[in-house]
Structures are given as structure tokens and as C-alpha cells.
Amino acid sequence: MLLLGIDTSCDDTSAALVEDGSRILSNVVSSRVELHRDFGGIVPEIACRSHILDLVPVLEAALTQAGRTLQDIQAVAVTNRPGLIGALLIGLTAAKTLAYTLDVPLVTVDHVSCHIYSVHMEHPDLEFPYVSMVVSGGHTHLYHCTSHLEHCLIGKTLDDAAGEAFDKVAAILGLGYPGGRNIERAAADAQPGAVRFKRPYLGKDSLDFSFSGIKTAVLYHVKGQNAGRSRRTPRWDKKPQPRASMQQVAAEFQEAVVEVLVSKSIAAAARVNAHTVTLGGGVAANGSLRQAFAAASEKAGMRHAFPSSVLCTDNAAMVAGLGYHYAAAGRYADLNVDAAATSWQ
Ligand code: KG4
Ligand code: ZN
């Protein structure tokens, strides 16, 4: 079954053609990072304007690269939650229009479920149950996954998502937007340990996360103890001297976050008696996280799997991929289905 997938949940505009849930014929992503860079983050209004300009060319490119026409499409899958509401509505409206005019079924999927699913596209032998950690700009969530259609939330961030923490720390370090990749590059030139940030474990048995404390520790380290509290610099803090270089701070921050992410994923799998752990979402593209995740799962006698980088960050192939399983189960959407800013869990 050939599905067209569409994702406009955040700033990237993406369309993909995927056969039977995992054979990717095309996966086109248009990123407009340069439009958001000056603002240090994603501006919803700009993201929406970009989707309107880019969606039709991206759809055409996806068809051309796949060597197919609109008439070949057997169902349309689209992200309808969670994300920027205006951005979601643009993709959803396009998907409804195509499904209606082509007279094919419409499937709506949750973006976080798509990040979980993305690992299956390159690992067809991946078996349930497993624990998936989704680490993106909006989520740091642990799920117990028992089928393509069912997963249960077992741990989550209490404040900043991992990607959000990477982006904010990059801004503090003057590394610019988007932060995750820039932190990884800066950290590659240094060893962690020149400064020490406390790992936030939140209690012995907690599967939840909190990264706002590390972010504040980085801020204080770089700008002095009173950073952010007062516009006036107190006498004792007139010339704050960072004790470590920017690269060393980036390396230590990355290591602290990675350590917590990895240890909680392994603990979560042990808790639900799963023997496999997986990753998904933009932060899963981080090389240190992937290495530490692989090493820790092997040490714990567990299998691990993660998507290639292009399937970690936002893309529509994962939407068409998961959409296939919804279609196969007869879970179609009505044409009056709405978008929602929050996840279903
Ligand atoms: O999944 P994604 O593309 O969009 C959301 O659904 O949020 O994730 C984007 C997030 C951003 O916060 C970005 O800084 C982070 O993923 N990211 C990374 C890396 N590449 C992207 N974080 C750490 N290391 C990376 N290499
Ligand atoms: Zn995402």
C-alpha cells in the first residue's frame, strides 16, 4: 500500500512516499532555519508562512523523486498533533484536500508516536515489547511500546525537553540556533570534566527528567552567580571569569544530559522487563548519546536500535510509515478531524 505522508508540526515542511510502512520511495524535508536564526528559536508565524510557501513544491518533489503521480497514492497520512497549532492546520488541510479529491482514506497520527515508529523503518526485525526514549525539541519521554498502535508513557520531563535544553544552553554559550548540533560540534573539541554539573536523577526510582537545573548551572558558570537575577552587576561579581572554556562547558553539559538519558532508559527497560531499548527524535542524532546508549544497553544485556540521523529529525517518512499500520488496522480519520497542540498522552 502506497501512502503519502505530510508533516508540518513545527518549522520543517516535509512530504514522503512510503510503501507498506517501511519502503521509503522519497522523503523531502524543507528546513528554513535561516529565517528563525536571528530570533534564537522558532517563530510560529514565520514557520506557518514557510509551510504555505513550501508545501506544494515539497509535495511535487516527493512525487517526482518517487517516480509516482498523485493517482498512485492509496492513502494520505498526516501529523495532526502535537505541535504549533497553525503549522499543524496547514498540513492537515492539505492532507484532507488531497484525500477528498483523490477519494482515498485519510489517516492522522501523533508526531511523538511517529518518532517512536521511525526506528522500525530501518530495523524490520525489531520486536515488541521495548522501551523507546523520544528526545526532541518538545519531548523527553519514555514509552513502554507493545505494538505499533500501543505505547504507554512511563517517564517524562518535568520542565525543559532535552532538545530545548540543548538549544537554550547553545544560546548561553553563544553557539546560535539550532543548538543541538552546534553543542555537539563544540563538545567534540574538548573533554568533559573541566567543570562539573550535577546530574539530575530526581530520586532513586524516578523515571522522570529535569534539565532546567543544568541549564541554570551553565548560565551561572558562564555569566556569574547573579546572572539573570539582576541587571546590576554586584561588586563581587564584576568580572565573572568562566573556569572552563566554552568547548569544555559544552562537553560537560552534553555528558551530563547523556548520562541521565541513558541511565533512565536502561532503568525503564529493566522496570517493565523489556530487553530492547530504542531512541527517536532530533536529539537521537547526537553521536555521544548514540555511543553511550549502545554501550550501556550492551552492558545491561539489552538490544538497542536507533534510526539514522535523517529519520531522527522531523520528516514525513515516519508519518507515512506509521500511517500504514493505522490504515491496515482500519483506523481512518473523518474529514472533520481537528488538530491539537498537545500529544494524546
Ligand atoms: O525531532 P525534532 O527535529 O523536532 C521536534 O519534534 O522537536 O528535534 C529538534 C531538536 C532541537 O532541539 C535540536 O537542537 C535537537 O533536536 N538536535 C540535537 C541534535 N540535532 C538536533 N540535539 C543534540 N545533538 C544533535 N546532534
Ligand atoms: Zn519531532
GROMACS .gro file of C-alpha atoms and ligand atoms in nm:
model
  372
    1MET     CA    1   0.000   0.000   0.000
    2LEU     CA    2   0.145   0.337  -0.104
    3LEU     CA    3   0.097   0.624   0.144
    4LEU     CA    4   0.170   0.992   0.111
    5GLY     CA    5   0.290   1.132   0.443
    6ILE     CA    6   0.282   1.501   0.540
    7ASP     CA    7   0.441   1.666   0.845
    8THR     CA    8   0.417   2.039   0.922
    9SER     CA    9   0.413   2.008   1.301
   10CYS     CA   10   0.693   2.257   1.369
   11ASP     CA   11   0.926   2.452   1.137
   12ASP     CA   12   1.015   2.182   0.879
   13THR     CA   13   0.785   2.115   0.583
   14SER     CA   14   0.802   1.751   0.480
   15ALA     CA   15   0.631   1.509   0.240
   16ALA     CA   16   0.719   1.145   0.173
   17LEU     CA   17   0.602   0.844  -0.023
   18VAL     CA   18   0.633   0.515   0.162
   19GLU     CA   19   0.518   0.168   0.063
   20ASP     CA   20   0.393  -0.084   0.320
   21GLY     CA   21   0.521   0.105   0.622
   22SER     CA   22   0.895   0.092   0.557
   23ARG     CA   23   0.994   0.113   0.189
   24ILE     CA   24   1.084   0.482   0.154
   25LEU     CA   25   1.043   0.598  -0.209
   26SER     CA   26   1.103   0.964  -0.121
   27ASN     CA   27   1.139   1.177   0.194
   28VAL     CA   28   1.165   1.550   0.118
   29VAL     CA   29   1.227   1.798   0.404
   30SER     CA   30   1.242   2.174   0.359
   31SER     CA   31   1.416   2.347   0.651
   32ARG     CA   32   1.410   2.725   0.688
   33VAL     CA   33   1.649   2.751   0.980
   34GLU     CA   34   1.797   3.076   0.847
   35LEU     CA   35   1.461   3.255   0.888
   36HIS     CA   36   1.447   3.171   1.259
   37ARG     CA   37   1.818   3.208   1.345
   38ASP     CA   38   1.805   3.583   1.420
   39PHE     CA   39   1.531   3.519   1.677
   40GLY     CA   40   1.724   3.240   1.854
   41GLY     CA   41   1.436   2.995   1.813
   42ILE     CA   42   1.129   2.904   1.609
   43VAL     CA   43   0.882   3.186   1.543
   44PRO     CA   44   0.539   3.025   1.482
   45GLU     CA   45   0.420   3.297   1.241
   46ILE     CA   46   0.732   3.259   1.025
   47ALA     CA   47   0.703   2.877   1.037
   48CYS     CA   48   0.341   2.898   0.912
   49ARG     CA   49   0.428   3.134   0.627
   50SER     CA   50   0.710   2.900   0.522
   51HIS     CA   51   0.477   2.596   0.523
   52ILE     CA   52   0.233   2.780   0.296
   53LEU     CA   53   0.512   2.865   0.051
   54ASP     CA   54   0.690   2.529   0.067
   55LEU     CA   55   0.421   2.265   0.095
   56VAL     CA   56   0.322   2.235  -0.273
   57PRO     CA   57   0.683   2.231  -0.405
   58VAL     CA   58   0.777   1.976  -0.136
   59LEU     CA   59   0.479   1.757  -0.234
   60GLU     CA   60   0.574   1.780  -0.601
   61ALA     CA   61   0.937   1.692  -0.522
   62ALA     CA   62   0.827   1.390  -0.317
   63LEU     CA   63   0.618   1.260  -0.610
   64THR     CA   64   0.894   1.327  -0.865
   65GLN     CA   65   1.168   1.162  -0.656
   66ALA     CA   66   0.947   0.858  -0.604
   67GLY     CA   67   0.860   0.845  -0.975
   68ARG     CA   68   0.488   0.836  -0.891
   69THR     CA   69   0.183   1.053  -0.957
   70LEU     CA   70  -0.099   1.162  -0.727
   71GLN     CA   71  -0.315   0.887  -0.878
   72ASP     CA   72  -0.081   0.619  -0.735
   73ILE     CA   73  -0.145   0.728  -0.374
   74GLN     CA   74  -0.369   0.487  -0.182
   75ALA     CA   75  -0.398   0.678   0.146
   76VAL     CA   76  -0.283   1.009   0.295
   77ALA     CA   77  -0.125   1.020   0.643
   78VAL     CA   78  -0.068   1.347   0.827
   79THR     CA   79   0.050   1.465   1.169
   80ASN     CA   80  -0.241   1.635   1.348
   81ARG     CA   81  -0.079   1.661   1.694
   82PRO     CA   82   0.124   1.774   1.887
   83GLY     CA   83   0.291   2.089   1.754
   84LEU     CA   84   0.234   2.451   1.659
   85ILE     CA   85  -0.139   2.467   1.601
   86GLY     CA   86  -0.124   2.696   1.295
   87ALA     CA   87   0.150   2.485   1.138
   88LEU     CA   88  -0.039   2.159   1.200
   89LEU     CA   89  -0.355   2.303   1.042
   90ILE     CA   90  -0.171   2.380   0.718
   91GLY     CA   91  -0.056   2.018   0.671
   92LEU     CA   92  -0.388   1.880   0.791
   93THR     CA   93  -0.587   2.095   0.549
   94ALA     CA   94  -0.363   1.990   0.258
   95ALA     CA   95  -0.398   1.623   0.357
   96LYS     CA   96  -0.778   1.647   0.384
   97THR     CA   97  -0.797   1.820   0.045
   98LEU     CA   98  -0.584   1.552  -0.121
   99ALA     CA   99  -0.770   1.264   0.045
  100TYR     CA  100  -1.106   1.413  -0.059
  101THR     CA  101  -1.012   1.495  -0.419
  102LEU     CA  102  -0.824   1.167  -0.477
  103ASP     CA  103  -1.100   0.975  -0.297
  104VAL     CA  104  -0.858   0.784  -0.074
  105PRO     CA  105  -0.864   0.734   0.305
  106LEU     CA  106  -0.715   0.986   0.548
  107VAL     CA  107  -0.508   0.879   0.848
  108THR     CA  108  -0.399   1.115   1.128
  109VAL     CA  109  -0.103   1.033   1.352
  110ASP     CA  110   0.059   1.170   1.667
  111HIS     CA  111   0.404   1.317   1.592
  112VAL     CA  112   0.562   1.160   1.902
  113SER     CA  113   0.429   0.816   1.803
  114CYS     CA  114   0.595   0.874   1.464
  115HIS     CA  115   0.932   0.940   1.633
  116ILE     CA  116   0.888   0.610   1.822
  117TYR     CA  117   0.797   0.431   1.497
  118SER     CA  118   1.087   0.576   1.294
  119VAL     CA  119   1.323   0.308   1.425
  120HIS     CA  120   1.115   0.032   1.260
  121MET     CA  121   1.173   0.172   0.913
  122GLU     CA  122   1.535   0.055   0.914
  123HIS     CA  123   1.503  -0.230   1.165
  124PRO     CA  124   1.222  -0.451   1.035
  125ASP     CA  125   1.327  -0.727   1.278
  126LEU     CA  126   1.266  -0.506   1.586
  127GLU     CA  127   1.034  -0.695   1.820
  128PHE     CA  128   0.791  -0.577   2.086
  129PRO     CA  129   0.796  -0.503   2.372
  130TYR     CA  130   1.065  -0.239   2.403
  131VAL     CA  131   1.128   0.092   2.575
  132SER     CA  132   1.156   0.395   2.347
  133MET     CA  133   1.306   0.723   2.456
  134VAL     CA  134   1.183   1.016   2.245
  135VAL     CA  135   1.418   1.312   2.282
  136SER     CA  136   1.322   1.612   2.069
  137GLY     CA  137   1.272   1.986   2.091
  138GLY     CA  138   0.941   1.934   2.272
  139HIS     CA  139   0.972   1.594   2.440
  140THR     CA  140   1.187   1.384   2.668
  141HIS     CA  141   0.955   1.090   2.712
  142LEU     CA  142   0.999   0.721   2.792
  143TYR     CA  143   0.741   0.481   2.650
  144HIS     CA  144   0.672   0.114   2.702
  145CYS     CA  145   0.583   0.001   2.349
  146THR     CA  146   0.383  -0.316   2.298
  147SER     CA  147   0.266  -0.278   1.935
  148HIS     CA  148   0.276  -0.024   1.652
  149LEU     CA  149  -0.051   0.117   1.782
  150GLU     CA  150   0.004   0.097   2.156
  151HIS     CA  151   0.254   0.257   2.390
  152CYS     CA  152   0.235   0.370   2.747
  153LEU     CA  153   0.410   0.678   2.889
  154ILE     CA  154   0.632   0.571   3.183
  155GLY     CA  155   0.860   0.876   3.227
  156LYS     CA  156   0.873   1.236   3.113
  157THR     CA  157   1.042   1.571   3.162
  158LEU     CA  158   0.909   1.790   3.438
  159ASP     CA  159   1.040   2.106   3.269
  160ASP     CA  160   1.266   2.155   2.966
  161ALA     CA  161   1.279   1.889   2.695
  162ALA     CA  162   1.631   1.761   2.616
  163GLY     CA  163   1.641   1.940   2.279
  164GLU     CA  164   1.511   2.259   2.438
  165ALA     CA  165   1.792   2.240   2.697
  166PHE     CA  166   2.048   2.191   2.417
  167ASP     CA  167   1.905   2.492   2.232
  168LYS     CA  168   1.897   2.716   2.541
  169VAL     CA  169   2.250   2.620   2.653
  170ALA     CA  170   2.375   2.682   2.298
  171ALA     CA  171   2.226   3.032   2.322
  172ILE     CA  172   2.401   3.090   2.660
  173LEU     CA  173   2.731   2.973   2.509
  174GLY     CA  174   2.681   3.199   2.206
  175LEU     CA  175   2.663   2.899   1.972
  176GLY     CA  176   2.349   3.011   1.797
  177TYR     CA  177   2.044   2.828   1.665
  178PRO     CA  178   1.980   2.539   1.611
  179GLY     CA  179   2.164   2.448   1.929
  180GLY     CA  180   2.188   2.070   1.946
  181ARG     CA  181   2.419   2.018   1.651
  182ASN     CA  182   2.630   2.323   1.748
  183ILE     CA  183   2.680   2.194   2.103
  184GLU     CA  184   2.781   1.855   1.966
  185ARG     CA  185   3.037   2.019   1.735
  186ALA     CA  186   3.180   2.241   2.011
  187ALA     CA  187   3.195   1.945   2.254
  188ALA     CA  188   3.394   1.745   2.001
  189ASP     CA  189   3.690   1.982   2.060
  190ALA     CA  190   3.704   1.926   2.438
  191GLN     CA  191   3.688   1.669   2.717
  192PRO     CA  192   3.419   1.682   2.984
  193GLY     CA  193   3.531   1.723   3.347
  194ALA     CA  194   3.691   2.070   3.347
  195VAL     CA  195   3.373   2.180   3.526
  196ARG     CA  196   3.116   1.951   3.688
  197PHE     CA  197   2.737   1.984   3.653
  198LYS     CA  198   2.520   1.784   3.891
  199ARG     CA  199   2.325   1.502   3.721
  200PRO     CA  200   1.953   1.545   3.796
  201TYR     CA  201   1.828   1.194   3.884
  202LEU     CA  202   1.522   1.313   4.084
  203GLY     CA  203   1.521   1.029   4.335
  204LYS     CA  204   1.629   0.667   4.319
  205ASP     CA  205   1.329   0.521   4.137
  206SER     CA  206   1.221   0.818   3.929
  207LEU     CA  207   1.189   0.776   3.552
  208ASP     CA  208   1.123   1.149   3.508
  209PHE     CA  209   1.368   1.411   3.386
  210SER     CA  210   1.453   1.770   3.469
  211PHE     CA  211   1.713   1.963   3.274
  212SER     CA  212   1.637   2.320   3.377
  213GLY     CA  213   1.884   2.294   3.669
  214ILE     CA  214   2.179   2.205   3.443
  215LYS     CA  215   2.080   2.489   3.212
  216THR     CA  216   2.088   2.734   3.506
  217ALA     CA  217   2.421   2.589   3.626
  218VAL     CA  218   2.568   2.657   3.280
  219LEU     CA  219   2.427   3.012   3.290
  220TYR     CA  220   2.582   3.081   3.632
  221HIS     CA  221   2.910   2.927   3.529
  222VAL     CA  222   2.935   3.141   3.218
  223LYS     CA  223   2.787   3.468   3.345
  224GLY     CA  224   2.847   3.456   3.721
  225GLN     CA  225   2.623   3.368   4.018
  226ASN     CA  226   2.386   3.659   3.973
  227ALA     CA  227   2.318   3.606   3.603
  228GLY     CA  228   1.952   3.654   3.525
  229ARG     CA  229   1.868   3.784   3.876
  230SER     CA  230   1.955   4.146   3.843
  231ARG     CA  231   2.053   4.380   3.566
  232ARG     CA  232   2.307   4.539   3.801
  233THR     CA  233   2.634   4.353   3.839
  234PRO     CA  234   2.726   4.328   4.209
  235ARG     CA  235   3.078   4.430   4.312
  236TRP     CA  236   3.198   4.077   4.393
  237ASP     CA  237   3.079   3.961   4.056
  238LYS     CA  238   3.203   4.245   3.843
  239LYS     CA  239   3.419   4.037   3.615
  240PRO     CA  240   3.290   3.683   3.616
  241GLN     CA  241   3.562   3.451   3.498
  242PRO     CA  242   3.436   3.125   3.350
  243ARG     CA  243   3.655   2.846   3.488
  244ALA     CA  244   3.631   2.637   3.175
  245SER     CA  245   3.636   2.712   2.804
  246MET     CA  246   3.314   2.727   2.605
  247GLN     CA  247   3.401   2.392   2.444
  248GLN     CA  248   3.465   2.233   2.787
  249VAL     CA  249   3.131   2.361   2.918
  250ALA     CA  250   2.955   2.225   2.607
  251ALA     CA  251   3.126   1.887   2.654
  252GLU     CA  252   3.034   1.866   3.024
  253PHE     CA  253   2.673   1.975   2.961
  254GLN     CA  254   2.636   1.716   2.686
  255GLU     CA  255   2.786   1.442   2.902
  256ALA     CA  256   2.562   1.527   3.199
  257VAL     CA  257   2.247   1.514   2.985
  258VAL     CA  258   2.354   1.198   2.804
  259GLU     CA  259   2.436   1.018   3.131
  260VAL     CA  260   2.090   1.084   3.273
  261LEU     CA  261   1.908   0.998   2.949
  262VAL     CA  262   2.093   0.669   2.908
  263SER     CA  263   2.071   0.554   3.267
  264LYS     CA  264   1.695   0.623   3.289
  265SER     CA  265   1.628   0.441   2.960
  266ILE     CA  266   1.805   0.129   3.084
  267ALA     CA  267   1.631   0.154   3.424
  268ALA     CA  268   1.293   0.191   3.249
  269ALA     CA  269   1.351  -0.119   3.035
  270ALA     CA  270   1.451  -0.320   3.343
  271ARG     CA  271   1.140  -0.191   3.526
  272VAL     CA  272   0.897  -0.315   3.258
  273ASN     CA  273   1.103  -0.626   3.180
  274ALA     CA  274   1.179  -0.523   2.820
  275HIS     CA  275   1.500  -0.644   2.661
  276THR     CA  276   1.527  -0.378   2.391
  277VAL     CA  277   1.572   0.000   2.410
  278THR     CA  278   1.529   0.243   2.120
  279LEU     CA  279   1.575   0.613   2.051
  280GLY     CA  280   1.380   0.866   1.845
  281GLY     CA  281   1.359   1.243   1.789
  282GLY     CA  282   1.610   1.512   1.692
  283VAL     CA  283   1.844   1.468   1.992
  284ALA     CA  284   1.878   1.100   1.897
  285ALA     CA  285   2.103   1.224   1.613
  286ASN     CA  286   2.364   1.313   1.878
  287GLY     CA  287   2.672   1.092   1.839
  288SER     CA  288   2.764   1.089   2.211
  289LEU     CA  289   2.414   0.987   2.308
  290ARG     CA  290   2.411   0.707   2.049
  291GLN     CA  291   2.751   0.577   2.164
  292ALA     CA  292   2.663   0.586   2.534
  293PHE     CA  293   2.320   0.432   2.467
  294ALA     CA  294   2.475   0.145   2.270
  295ALA     CA  295   2.746   0.082   2.532
  296ALA     CA  296   2.504   0.090   2.828
  297SER     CA  297   2.247  -0.138   2.662
  298GLU     CA  298   2.516  -0.391   2.570
  299LYS     CA  299   2.647  -0.384   2.926
  300ALA     CA  300   2.293  -0.445   3.055
  301GLY     CA  301   2.248  -0.735   2.810
  302MET     CA  302   1.980  -0.549   2.613
  303ARG     CA  303   1.934  -0.492   2.241
  304HIS     CA  304   1.933  -0.135   2.113
  305ALA     CA  305   1.824   0.028   1.789
  306PHE     CA  306   1.807   0.383   1.662
  307PRO     CA  307   1.708   0.548   1.335
  308SER     CA  308   1.966   0.704   1.102
  309SER     CA  309   2.005   1.082   1.154
  310VAL     CA  310   1.769   1.179   0.873
  311LEU     CA  311   1.488   0.982   1.039
  312CYS     CA  312   1.568   1.124   1.386
  313THR     CA  313   1.485   1.484   1.298
  314ASP     CA  314   1.140   1.578   1.171
  315ASN     CA  315   1.039   1.401   0.848
  316ALA     CA  316   0.727   1.273   0.677
  317ALA     CA  317   0.857   0.920   0.604
  318MET     CA  318   0.786   0.825   0.966
  319VAL     CA  319   0.434   0.970   0.927
  320ALA     CA  320   0.359   0.761   0.616
  321GLY     CA  321   0.529   0.463   0.786
  322LEU     CA  322   0.315   0.465   1.099
  323GLY     CA  323   0.013   0.574   0.893
  324TYR     CA  324   0.033   0.242   0.706
  325HIS     CA  325  -0.023   0.048   1.029
  326TYR     CA  326  -0.319   0.269   1.119
  327ALA     CA  327  -0.464   0.210   0.771
  328ALA     CA  328  -0.400  -0.165   0.797
  329ALA     CA  329  -0.594  -0.163   1.127
  330GLY     CA  330  -0.879   0.037   0.968
  331ARG     CA  331  -0.812   0.340   1.190
  332TYR     CA  332  -0.912   0.605   0.940
  333ALA     CA  333  -0.992   0.966   1.024
  334ASP     CA  334  -1.302   1.167   0.930
  335LEU     CA  335  -1.258   1.473   0.712
  336ASN     CA  336  -1.373   1.689   1.003
  337VAL     CA  337  -1.083   1.573   1.226
  338ASP     CA  338  -0.913   1.860   1.411
  339ALA     CA  339  -0.552   1.945   1.504
  340ALA     CA  340  -0.431   1.969   1.866
  341ALA     CA  341  -0.127   2.135   2.020
  342THR     CA  342  -0.073   1.858   2.275
  343SER     CA  343   0.011   1.488   2.247
  344TRP     CA  344  -0.261   1.229   2.312
  345GLN     CA  345  -0.072   1.109   2.624
  346KG4     O1  346   1.256   1.595   1.645
  346KG4     P1  347   1.299   1.733   1.611
  346KG4     O2  348   1.359   1.755   1.474
  346KG4     O3  349   1.179   1.834   1.625
  346KG4     C1  350   1.086   1.823   1.728
  346KG4     O4  351   0.993   1.740   1.716
  346KG4     O5  352   1.107   1.897   1.828
  346KG4     O6  353   1.402   1.778   1.725
  346KG4     C2  354   1.462   1.903   1.722
  346KG4     C3  355   1.558   1.912   1.841
  346KG4     C4  356   1.620   2.052   1.856
  346KG4     O7  357   1.606   2.092   1.990
  346KG4     C5  358   1.765   2.029   1.819
  346KG4     O8  359   1.856   2.116   1.887
  346KG4     C6  360   1.787   1.885   1.860
  346KG4     O9  361   1.668   1.821   1.824
  346KG4     N1  362   1.901   1.824   1.789
  346KG4     C7  363   2.012   1.780   1.853
  346KG4     C8  364   2.100   1.733   1.750
  346KG4     N2  365   2.037   1.751   1.628
  346KG4     C9  366   1.915   1.806   1.656
  346KG4     N3  367   2.045   1.777   1.983
  346KG4    C10  368   2.166   1.728   2.016
  346KG4     N4  369   2.255   1.682   1.925
  346KG4    C11  370   2.227   1.683   1.793
  346KG4     N5  371   2.316   1.637   1.704
  347ZN      ZN  372   0.985   1.590   1.602
   0.00000   0.00000   0.00000
